[in-house]
Amino acid sequence: MDFDFPEDIVIARQKASDFAKKEIKPEDARVYDKQEKFPDDLRKKAFELGIVDYTNPWSMLVTIEELCRADAGMGIAATVSLFGAEVIMLFGSDEQKQKYLGSVQTGKKIMGLAVTESGGGSDVAGIKTTAKREGDKFIVNGSKMFITNGSIADFFVMLVRTSSPDGKRHHGLSTIVVEADLPGFTKNKLSGKLGVRATNTAELILSNVEVPAGNLIGEEGKGFYYIMTFFNISRAYVAAQAIGIAQGALDRILSHLGNLAKSGRSEEITEEIQFLVADIATRVEASRLLTYKAASFLFQFKPNPTLTSMAKAYASETAVFATEKALEITGVSGITGDLERFFRDAKIMEIWEGTSEIEKLIISRNLLKEASEGN
Ligand SMILES: Cc1cc2nc3c(=O)[nH]c(=O)nc-3n(C[C@H](O)[C@H](O)[C@H](O)COP(=O)(O)OP(=O)(O)OC[C@H]3O[C@@H](n4cnc5c(N)ncnc54)[C@H](O)[C@@H]3O)c2cc1C
């Protein structure tokens, strides 16, 4: 057991922290949030400088943490342009990997993962978008909702129904790569979302979109399994986003309290506030340990979905707790400053890639299954 990161990851964290201090200024974060503007220059710079390095998952994890500590909207926008790549990496053909992954790994292209539909995101098996095989093509019809990078991505990994369920609702689903510029494919950018407003989110509408049959990822009918495998990876990165937000809130609380002490107002740092600071700091540290443990299993190709869901749910709830308490501690300065944005961003962590309720169902189902099998 060793709690120290190897030197290359310590360096990656420091590089990301320095980059965030220089490139994610609070005044810019306010503008990108208010205008719901995607920071593409920041994203490109992060790739050019090697801050975003998808060849090293630990480096990605600590980088996401440090960028979200500065600002979640900009931090996520700069690191999420490969969202869904693991589905191609794990299940795609060599040809698909060559065609699609190279350009996103260098930051030249942007991709997205399109699963959720307007009928509800938690019920993945209930998706209605269809892909009917006609000769050497799939004809895709339907729509997707709340898709990150939706109106800026070059292509999407999309979950579609390729055949009727044979009694089991999650059967008959497949994943295909759908390129964004195909005729019949419309994207409507969504605005007015609560948090992470610098990220791009869109509705996708597909009307008789012809996709080459060669774009099917892996085996037909295995899509549900591929997406669940993907979520067990991506949830570790969402936990890192949440830790970044919670740590960012703690930084701002400590800076506020430090300023009070410096200006001779220490008596305002009541015992209640001290207890809150201790509680937030402890939860942030506990979130980190849980996330790093889940990531350690994951990055050694021994994923532990129970741990990953625990990390995602706990870190998200810690982000919400830390940002809410930060507003209470800092009062007017927090509500009118950056902490109100942190508070809005934190709530998204409890929703995307599995709501906290869904994570808790996964945790308890896995534990109960083990118990019923006598483990
Ligand atoms: C900013 C943003 C970006 C997103 N990006 C993407 C993306 O790139 N790709 C993508 O595919 N999706 C994306 N999503 C969608 C996201 O994954 C869904 O919002 C999420 O899965 C929840 O689905 P829903 O919002 O439809 O809520 P619902 O599934 O309708 O759930 C509503 C409520 O009911 C609860 N609930 C649902 N089912 C159960 C159950 N069985 N037991 C107990 N409680 C339950 C939920 O916990 C929640 O509280 C994004 C969402 C947001 C907000």
mmCIF file of C-alpha atoms in Angstrom, residues 112-365:
data_model
loop_
_atom_site.group_PDB
_atom_site.id
_atom_site.type_symbol
_atom_site.label_atom_id
_atom_site.label_comp_id
_atom_site.label_asym_id
_atom_site.label_seq_id
_atom_site.Cartn_x
_atom_site.Cartn_y
_atom_site.Cartn_z
ATOM 1 C CA GLY A 112 -19.575 12.677 -28.226
ATOM 2 C CA LEU A 113 -21.524 9.788 -26.746
ATOM 3 C CA ALA A 114 -25.248 9.811 -27.489
ATOM 4 C CA VAL A 115 -27.353 7.575 -25.238
ATOM 5 C CA THR A 116 -29.964 9.712 -23.434
ATOM 6 C CA GLU A 117 -33.339 10.422 -25.036
ATOM 7 C CA SER A 118 -36.116 12.757 -23.957
ATOM 8 C CA GLY A 119 -38.033 9.869 -22.375
ATOM 9 C CA GLY A 120 -35.434 9.659 -19.564
ATOM 10 C CA GLY A 121 -31.720 8.981 -19.233
ATOM 11 C CA SER A 122 -31.703 6.493 -16.352
ATOM 12 C CA ASP A 123 -33.653 3.893 -18.297
ATOM 13 C CA VAL A 124 -30.965 3.182 -20.893
ATOM 14 C CA ALA A 125 -32.745 0.038 -22.148
ATOM 15 C CA GLY A 126 -35.807 2.158 -22.974
ATOM 16 C CA ILE A 127 -34.180 4.117 -25.832
ATOM 17 C CA LYS A 128 -36.251 4.391 -28.999
ATOM 18 C CA THR A 129 -33.823 5.534 -31.700
ATOM 19 C CA THR A 130 -33.726 2.799 -34.348
ATOM 20 C CA ALA A 131 -31.112 1.682 -36.854
ATOM 21 C CA LYS A 132 -32.580 -0.611 -39.533
ATOM 22 C CA ARG A 133 -30.186 -2.602 -41.670
ATOM 23 C CA GLU A 134 -30.672 -2.070 -45.423
ATOM 24 C CA GLY A 135 -27.927 -3.707 -47.471
ATOM 25 C CA ASP A 136 -24.598 -2.155 -46.542
ATOM 26 C CA LYS A 137 -26.190 0.671 -44.507
ATOM 27 C CA PHE A 138 -28.121 1.365 -41.329
ATOM 28 C CA ILE A 139 -31.026 3.809 -41.619
ATOM 29 C CA VAL A 140 -31.149 5.720 -38.331
ATOM 30 C CA ASN A 141 -34.272 7.477 -37.030
ATOM 31 C CA GLY A 142 -34.941 9.072 -33.652
ATOM 32 C CA SER A 143 -33.536 11.698 -31.329
ATOM 33 C CA LYS A 144 -31.093 12.117 -28.472
ATOM 34 C CA MET A 145 -31.226 14.657 -25.659
ATOM 35 C CA PHE A 146 -28.663 16.512 -23.470
ATOM 36 C CA ILE A 147 -25.689 15.361 -25.532
ATOM 37 C CA THR A 148 -22.341 16.844 -24.492
ATOM 38 C CA ASN A 149 -20.427 18.307 -27.480
ATOM 39 C CA GLY A 150 -23.705 17.782 -29.372
ATOM 40 C CA SER A 151 -23.472 20.737 -31.756
ATOM 41 C CA ILE A 152 -19.652 20.796 -32.108
ATOM 42 C CA ALA A 153 -18.660 17.112 -32.355
ATOM 43 C CA ASP A 154 -17.401 15.595 -35.604
ATOM 44 C CA PHE A 155 -18.920 12.196 -34.784
ATOM 45 C CA PHE A 156 -20.815 10.320 -32.085
ATOM 46 C CA VAL A 157 -20.826 6.875 -30.575
ATOM 47 C CA MET A 158 -24.593 6.324 -30.532
ATOM 48 C CA LEU A 159 -26.751 3.724 -28.797
ATOM 49 C CA VAL A 160 -29.513 2.553 -31.149
ATOM 50 C CA ARG A 161 -32.065 -0.232 -31.310
ATOM 51 C CA THR A 162 -31.188 -2.634 -34.121
ATOM 52 C CA SER A 163 -33.779 -5.304 -33.312
ATOM 53 C CA SER A 164 -36.843 -5.777 -31.113
ATOM 54 C CA PRO A 165 -36.177 -6.892 -27.561
ATOM 55 C CA ASP A 166 -36.594 -10.686 -27.257
ATOM 56 C CA GLY A 167 -38.262 -10.494 -23.860
ATOM 57 C CA LYS A 168 -35.321 -8.668 -22.274
ATOM 58 C CA ARG A 169 -35.459 -4.905 -22.838
ATOM 59 C CA HIS A 170 -31.683 -4.436 -22.953
ATOM 60 C CA HIS A 171 -31.350 -6.947 -25.796
ATOM 61 C CA GLY A 172 -31.367 -5.719 -29.418
ATOM 62 C CA LEU A 173 -29.362 -2.544 -28.689
ATOM 63 C CA SER A 174 -26.169 -1.719 -30.589
ATOM 64 C CA THR A 175 -23.538 1.023 -30.739
ATOM 65 C CA ILE A 176 -22.641 2.709 -34.021
ATOM 66 C CA VAL A 177 -20.458 5.629 -35.069
ATOM 67 C CA VAL A 178 -22.572 8.374 -36.652
ATOM 68 C CA GLU A 179 -20.696 11.186 -38.369
ATOM 69 C CA ALA A 180 -22.101 14.649 -37.680
ATOM 70 C CA ASP A 181 -22.263 15.922 -41.261
ATOM 71 C CA LEU A 182 -24.559 13.215 -42.669
ATOM 72 C CA PRO A 183 -27.745 14.341 -44.464
ATOM 73 C CA GLY A 184 -30.811 14.179 -42.181
ATOM 74 C CA PHE A 185 -28.778 14.768 -38.995
ATOM 75 C CA THR A 186 -29.844 17.977 -37.161
ATOM 76 C CA LYS A 187 -28.309 19.409 -33.975
ATOM 77 C CA ASN A 188 -30.009 21.984 -31.770
ATOM 78 C CA LYS A 189 -27.743 23.607 -29.178
ATOM 79 C CA LEU A 190 -29.460 23.763 -25.786
ATOM 80 C CA SER A 191 -29.085 26.828 -23.630
ATOM 81 C CA GLY A 192 -30.095 27.805 -20.112
ATOM 82 C CA LYS A 193 -28.807 24.706 -18.319
ATOM 83 C CA LEU A 194 -28.132 25.024 -14.580
ATOM 84 C CA GLY A 195 -24.382 24.374 -14.531
ATOM 85 C CA VAL A 196 -21.241 23.543 -16.553
ATOM 86 C CA ARG A 197 -22.543 26.156 -18.944
ATOM 87 C CA ALA A 198 -19.227 26.473 -20.821
ATOM 88 C CA THR A 199 -19.708 22.905 -22.046
ATOM 89 C CA ASN A 200 -21.701 22.367 -25.218
ATOM 90 C CA THR A 201 -24.978 20.443 -24.928
ATOM 91 C CA ALA A 202 -27.405 19.678 -27.747
ATOM 92 C CA GLU A 203 -30.429 17.763 -28.893
ATOM 93 C CA LEU A 204 -29.738 15.483 -31.868
ATOM 94 C CA ILE A 205 -32.447 14.619 -34.394
ATOM 95 C CA LEU A 206 -31.909 11.859 -36.940
ATOM 96 C CA SER A 207 -34.250 11.495 -39.874
ATOM 97 C CA ASN A 208 -33.427 8.634 -42.257
ATOM 98 C CA VAL A 209 -29.690 9.112 -41.663
ATOM 99 C CA GLU A 210 -27.713 6.587 -43.727
ATOM 100 C CA VAL A 211 -24.772 5.173 -41.781
ATOM 101 C CA PRO A 212 -22.361 2.655 -43.364
ATOM 102 C CA ALA A 213 -22.852 -0.832 -41.875
ATOM 103 C CA GLY A 214 -19.099 -0.858 -41.181
ATOM 104 C CA ASN A 215 -19.723 1.757 -38.472
ATOM 105 C CA LEU A 216 -21.311 -0.841 -36.183
ATOM 106 C CA ILE A 217 -19.049 -1.102 -33.126
ATOM 107 C CA GLY A 218 -18.342 -4.664 -32.036
ATOM 108 C CA GLU A 219 -21.231 -7.118 -32.219
ATOM 109 C CA GLU A 220 -24.820 -6.258 -33.053
ATOM 110 C CA GLY A 221 -27.032 -6.529 -29.950
ATOM 111 C CA LYS A 222 -24.210 -5.941 -27.436
ATOM 112 C CA GLY A 223 -24.700 -2.159 -27.176
ATOM 113 C CA PHE A 224 -26.200 -2.125 -23.685
ATOM 114 C CA TYR A 225 -23.234 -4.068 -22.322
ATOM 115 C CA TYR A 226 -20.740 -1.766 -24.112
ATOM 116 C CA ILE A 227 -22.408 1.375 -22.689
ATOM 117 C CA MET A 228 -22.492 -0.030 -19.148
ATOM 118 C CA THR A 229 -18.802 -0.903 -19.463
ATOM 119 C CA PHE A 230 -18.143 2.657 -20.628
ATOM 120 C CA PHE A 231 -20.064 4.176 -17.683
ATOM 121 C CA ASN A 232 -17.946 2.148 -15.299
ATOM 122 C CA ILE A 233 -14.939 3.996 -16.709
ATOM 123 C CA SER A 234 -16.393 7.476 -17.199
ATOM 124 C CA ARG A 235 -17.877 7.609 -13.692
ATOM 125 C CA ALA A 236 -14.352 7.670 -12.249
ATOM 126 C CA TYR A 237 -13.673 10.806 -14.312
ATOM 127 C CA VAL A 238 -16.948 12.403 -13.146
ATOM 128 C CA ALA A 239 -15.832 11.687 -9.564
ATOM 129 C CA ALA A 240 -12.607 13.574 -10.389
ATOM 130 C CA GLN A 241 -14.653 16.514 -11.748
ATOM 131 C CA ALA A 242 -16.648 16.549 -8.499
ATOM 132 C CA ILE A 243 -13.508 16.407 -6.336
ATOM 133 C CA GLY A 244 -12.139 19.378 -8.290
ATOM 134 C CA ILE A 245 -15.318 21.385 -7.607
ATOM 135 C CA ALA A 246 -15.351 20.450 -3.897
ATOM 136 C CA GLN A 247 -11.648 21.280 -3.491
ATOM 137 C CA GLY A 248 -12.191 24.556 -5.362
ATOM 138 C CA ALA A 249 -14.977 25.452 -2.912
ATOM 139 C CA LEU A 250 -12.732 24.571 0.045
ATOM 140 C CA ASP A 251 -9.908 26.731 -1.398
ATOM 141 C CA ARG A 252 -12.278 29.698 -1.625
ATOM 142 C CA ILE A 253 -13.653 29.163 1.903
ATOM 143 C CA LEU A 254 -10.118 29.059 3.329
ATOM 144 C CA SER A 255 -9.106 32.150 1.385
ATOM 145 C CA HIS A 256 -12.217 34.002 2.689
ATOM 146 C CA LEU A 257 -11.526 32.931 6.292
ATOM 147 C CA GLY A 258 -7.818 33.766 5.909
ATOM 148 C CA ASN A 259 -8.792 37.286 4.829
ATOM 149 C CA LEU A 260 -11.101 37.634 7.860
ATOM 150 C CA ALA A 261 -8.264 36.605 10.188
ATOM 151 C CA LYS A 262 -5.796 38.964 8.472
ATOM 152 C CA SER A 263 -8.178 41.883 8.903
ATOM 153 C CA GLY A 264 -8.600 41.252 12.641
ATOM 154 C CA ARG A 265 -12.041 39.628 12.379
ATOM 155 C CA SER A 266 -11.106 36.163 13.683
ATOM 156 C CA GLU A 267 -14.059 36.151 16.089
ATOM 157 C CA GLU A 268 -16.321 35.795 13.040
ATOM 158 C CA ILE A 269 -14.795 32.352 12.423
ATOM 159 C CA THR A 270 -17.166 30.662 14.830
ATOM 160 C CA GLU A 271 -16.873 27.123 16.155
ATOM 161 C CA GLU A 272 -19.713 26.141 13.827
ATOM 162 C CA ILE A 273 -17.712 27.387 10.830
ATOM 163 C CA GLN A 274 -14.626 25.535 12.047
ATOM 164 C CA PHE A 275 -16.640 22.301 12.288
ATOM 165 C CA LEU A 276 -17.939 22.851 8.748
ATOM 166 C CA VAL A 277 -14.411 23.409 7.399
ATOM 167 C CA ALA A 278 -13.233 20.186 9.056
ATOM 168 C CA ASP A 279 -16.232 18.285 7.703
ATOM 169 C CA ILE A 280 -15.782 19.545 4.124
ATOM 170 C CA ALA A 281 -12.009 18.865 4.141
ATOM 171 C CA THR A 282 -12.594 15.335 5.474
ATOM 172 C CA ARG A 283 -15.238 14.559 2.847
ATOM 173 C CA VAL A 284 -13.003 15.890 0.051
ATOM 174 C CA GLU A 285 -10.169 13.648 1.237
ATOM 175 C CA ALA A 286 -12.513 10.653 1.578
ATOM 176 C CA SER A 287 -13.829 11.277 -1.966
ATOM 177 C CA ARG A 288 -10.260 11.308 -3.243
ATOM 178 C CA LEU A 289 -9.333 8.047 -1.557
ATOM 179 C CA LEU A 290 -12.476 6.300 -2.803
ATOM 180 C CA THR A 291 -11.985 7.603 -6.338
ATOM 181 C CA TYR A 292 -8.301 6.680 -6.480
ATOM 182 C CA LYS A 293 -9.099 3.185 -5.186
ATOM 183 C CA ALA A 294 -11.832 2.726 -7.823
ATOM 184 C CA ALA A 295 -9.484 4.132 -10.504
ATOM 185 C CA SER A 296 -6.672 1.874 -9.386
ATOM 186 C CA PHE A 297 -8.822 -1.210 -10.059
ATOM 187 C CA LEU A 298 -10.114 0.281 -13.296
ATOM 188 C CA PHE A 299 -6.741 1.284 -14.737
ATOM 189 C CA GLN A 300 -5.387 -2.210 -14.047
ATOM 190 C CA PHE A 301 -8.274 -3.608 -16.147
ATOM 191 C CA LYS A 302 -9.982 -5.070 -13.044
ATOM 192 C CA PRO A 303 -12.992 -2.715 -12.835
ATOM 193 C CA ASN A 304 -15.023 -2.797 -9.638
ATOM 194 C CA PRO A 305 -18.417 -1.217 -10.525
ATOM 195 C CA THR A 306 -19.511 -1.087 -6.863
ATOM 196 C CA LEU A 307 -16.486 1.018 -5.922
ATOM 197 C CA THR A 308 -16.784 3.196 -9.034
ATOM 198 C CA SER A 309 -20.451 3.954 -8.267
ATOM 199 C CA MET A 310 -19.558 4.671 -4.628
ATOM 200 C CA ALA A 311 -16.850 7.096 -5.764
ATOM 201 C CA LYS A 312 -19.129 8.844 -8.274
ATOM 202 C CA ALA A 313 -22.058 9.201 -5.857
ATOM 203 C CA TYR A 314 -19.964 10.196 -2.839
ATOM 204 C CA ALA A 315 -17.737 12.688 -4.660
ATOM 205 C CA SER A 316 -20.798 14.282 -6.337
ATOM 206 C CA GLU A 317 -22.614 14.617 -3.026
ATOM 207 C CA THR A 318 -19.440 16.042 -1.486
ATOM 208 C CA ALA A 319 -19.278 18.666 -4.242
ATOM 209 C CA VAL A 320 -22.897 19.675 -3.552
ATOM 210 C CA PHE A 321 -22.291 19.709 0.231
ATOM 211 C CA ALA A 322 -19.034 21.693 -0.033
ATOM 212 C CA THR A 323 -20.422 24.317 -2.415
ATOM 213 C CA GLU A 324 -23.647 24.759 -0.439
ATOM 214 C CA LYS A 325 -21.750 25.199 2.839
ATOM 215 C CA ALA A 326 -19.296 27.520 1.050
ATOM 216 C CA LEU A 327 -22.202 29.824 0.191
ATOM 217 C CA GLU A 328 -23.374 29.797 3.810
ATOM 218 C CA ILE A 329 -19.881 30.546 5.149
ATOM 219 C CA THR A 330 -18.998 33.284 2.676
ATOM 220 C CA GLY A 331 -22.459 34.911 2.561
ATOM 221 C CA VAL A 332 -22.958 37.765 0.139
ATOM 222 C CA SER A 333 -19.457 37.522 -1.349
ATOM 223 C CA GLY A 334 -20.086 33.863 -2.225
ATOM 224 C CA ILE A 335 -23.571 34.353 -3.601
ATOM 225 C CA THR A 336 -22.451 37.199 -5.847
ATOM 226 C CA GLY A 337 -19.039 35.689 -6.680
ATOM 227 C CA ASP A 338 -17.615 32.499 -8.171
ATOM 228 C CA LEU A 339 -19.063 30.174 -5.541
ATOM 229 C CA GLU A 340 -22.598 30.512 -6.860
ATOM 230 C CA ARG A 341 -21.291 29.078 -10.170
ATOM 231 C CA PHE A 342 -19.496 26.263 -8.305
ATOM 232 C CA PHE A 343 -22.796 25.482 -6.541
ATOM 233 C CA ARG A 344 -24.669 25.215 -9.859
ATOM 234 C CA ASP A 345 -21.886 23.142 -11.442
ATOM 235 C CA ALA A 346 -21.805 20.733 -8.485
ATOM 236 C CA LYS A 347 -25.452 19.743 -8.935
ATOM 237 C CA ILE A 348 -24.759 18.467 -12.465
ATOM 238 C CA MET A 349 -22.310 15.924 -10.990
ATOM 239 C CA GLU A 350 -25.222 14.231 -9.189
ATOM 240 C CA ILE A 351 -27.147 13.906 -12.448
ATOM 241 C CA TRP A 352 -24.979 13.012 -15.433
ATOM 242 C CA GLU A 353 -23.625 9.563 -16.113
ATOM 243 C CA GLY A 354 -25.988 8.057 -13.579
ATOM 244 C CA THR A 355 -27.913 10.004 -10.950
ATOM 245 C CA SER A 356 -26.993 9.429 -7.297
ATOM 246 C CA GLU A 357 -30.120 7.258 -6.958
ATOM 247 C CA ILE A 358 -29.001 5.049 -9.855
ATOM 248 C CA GLU A 359 -25.452 4.780 -8.399
ATOM 249 C CA LYS A 360 -26.933 3.720 -5.060
ATOM 250 C CA LEU A 361 -29.151 1.131 -6.744
ATOM 251 C CA ILE A 362 -26.053 -0.299 -8.478
ATOM 252 C CA ILE A 363 -24.131 -0.418 -5.178
ATOM 253 C CA SER A 364 -26.905 -2.125 -3.234
ATOM 254 C CA ARG A 365 -27.821 -4.524 -6.065
#
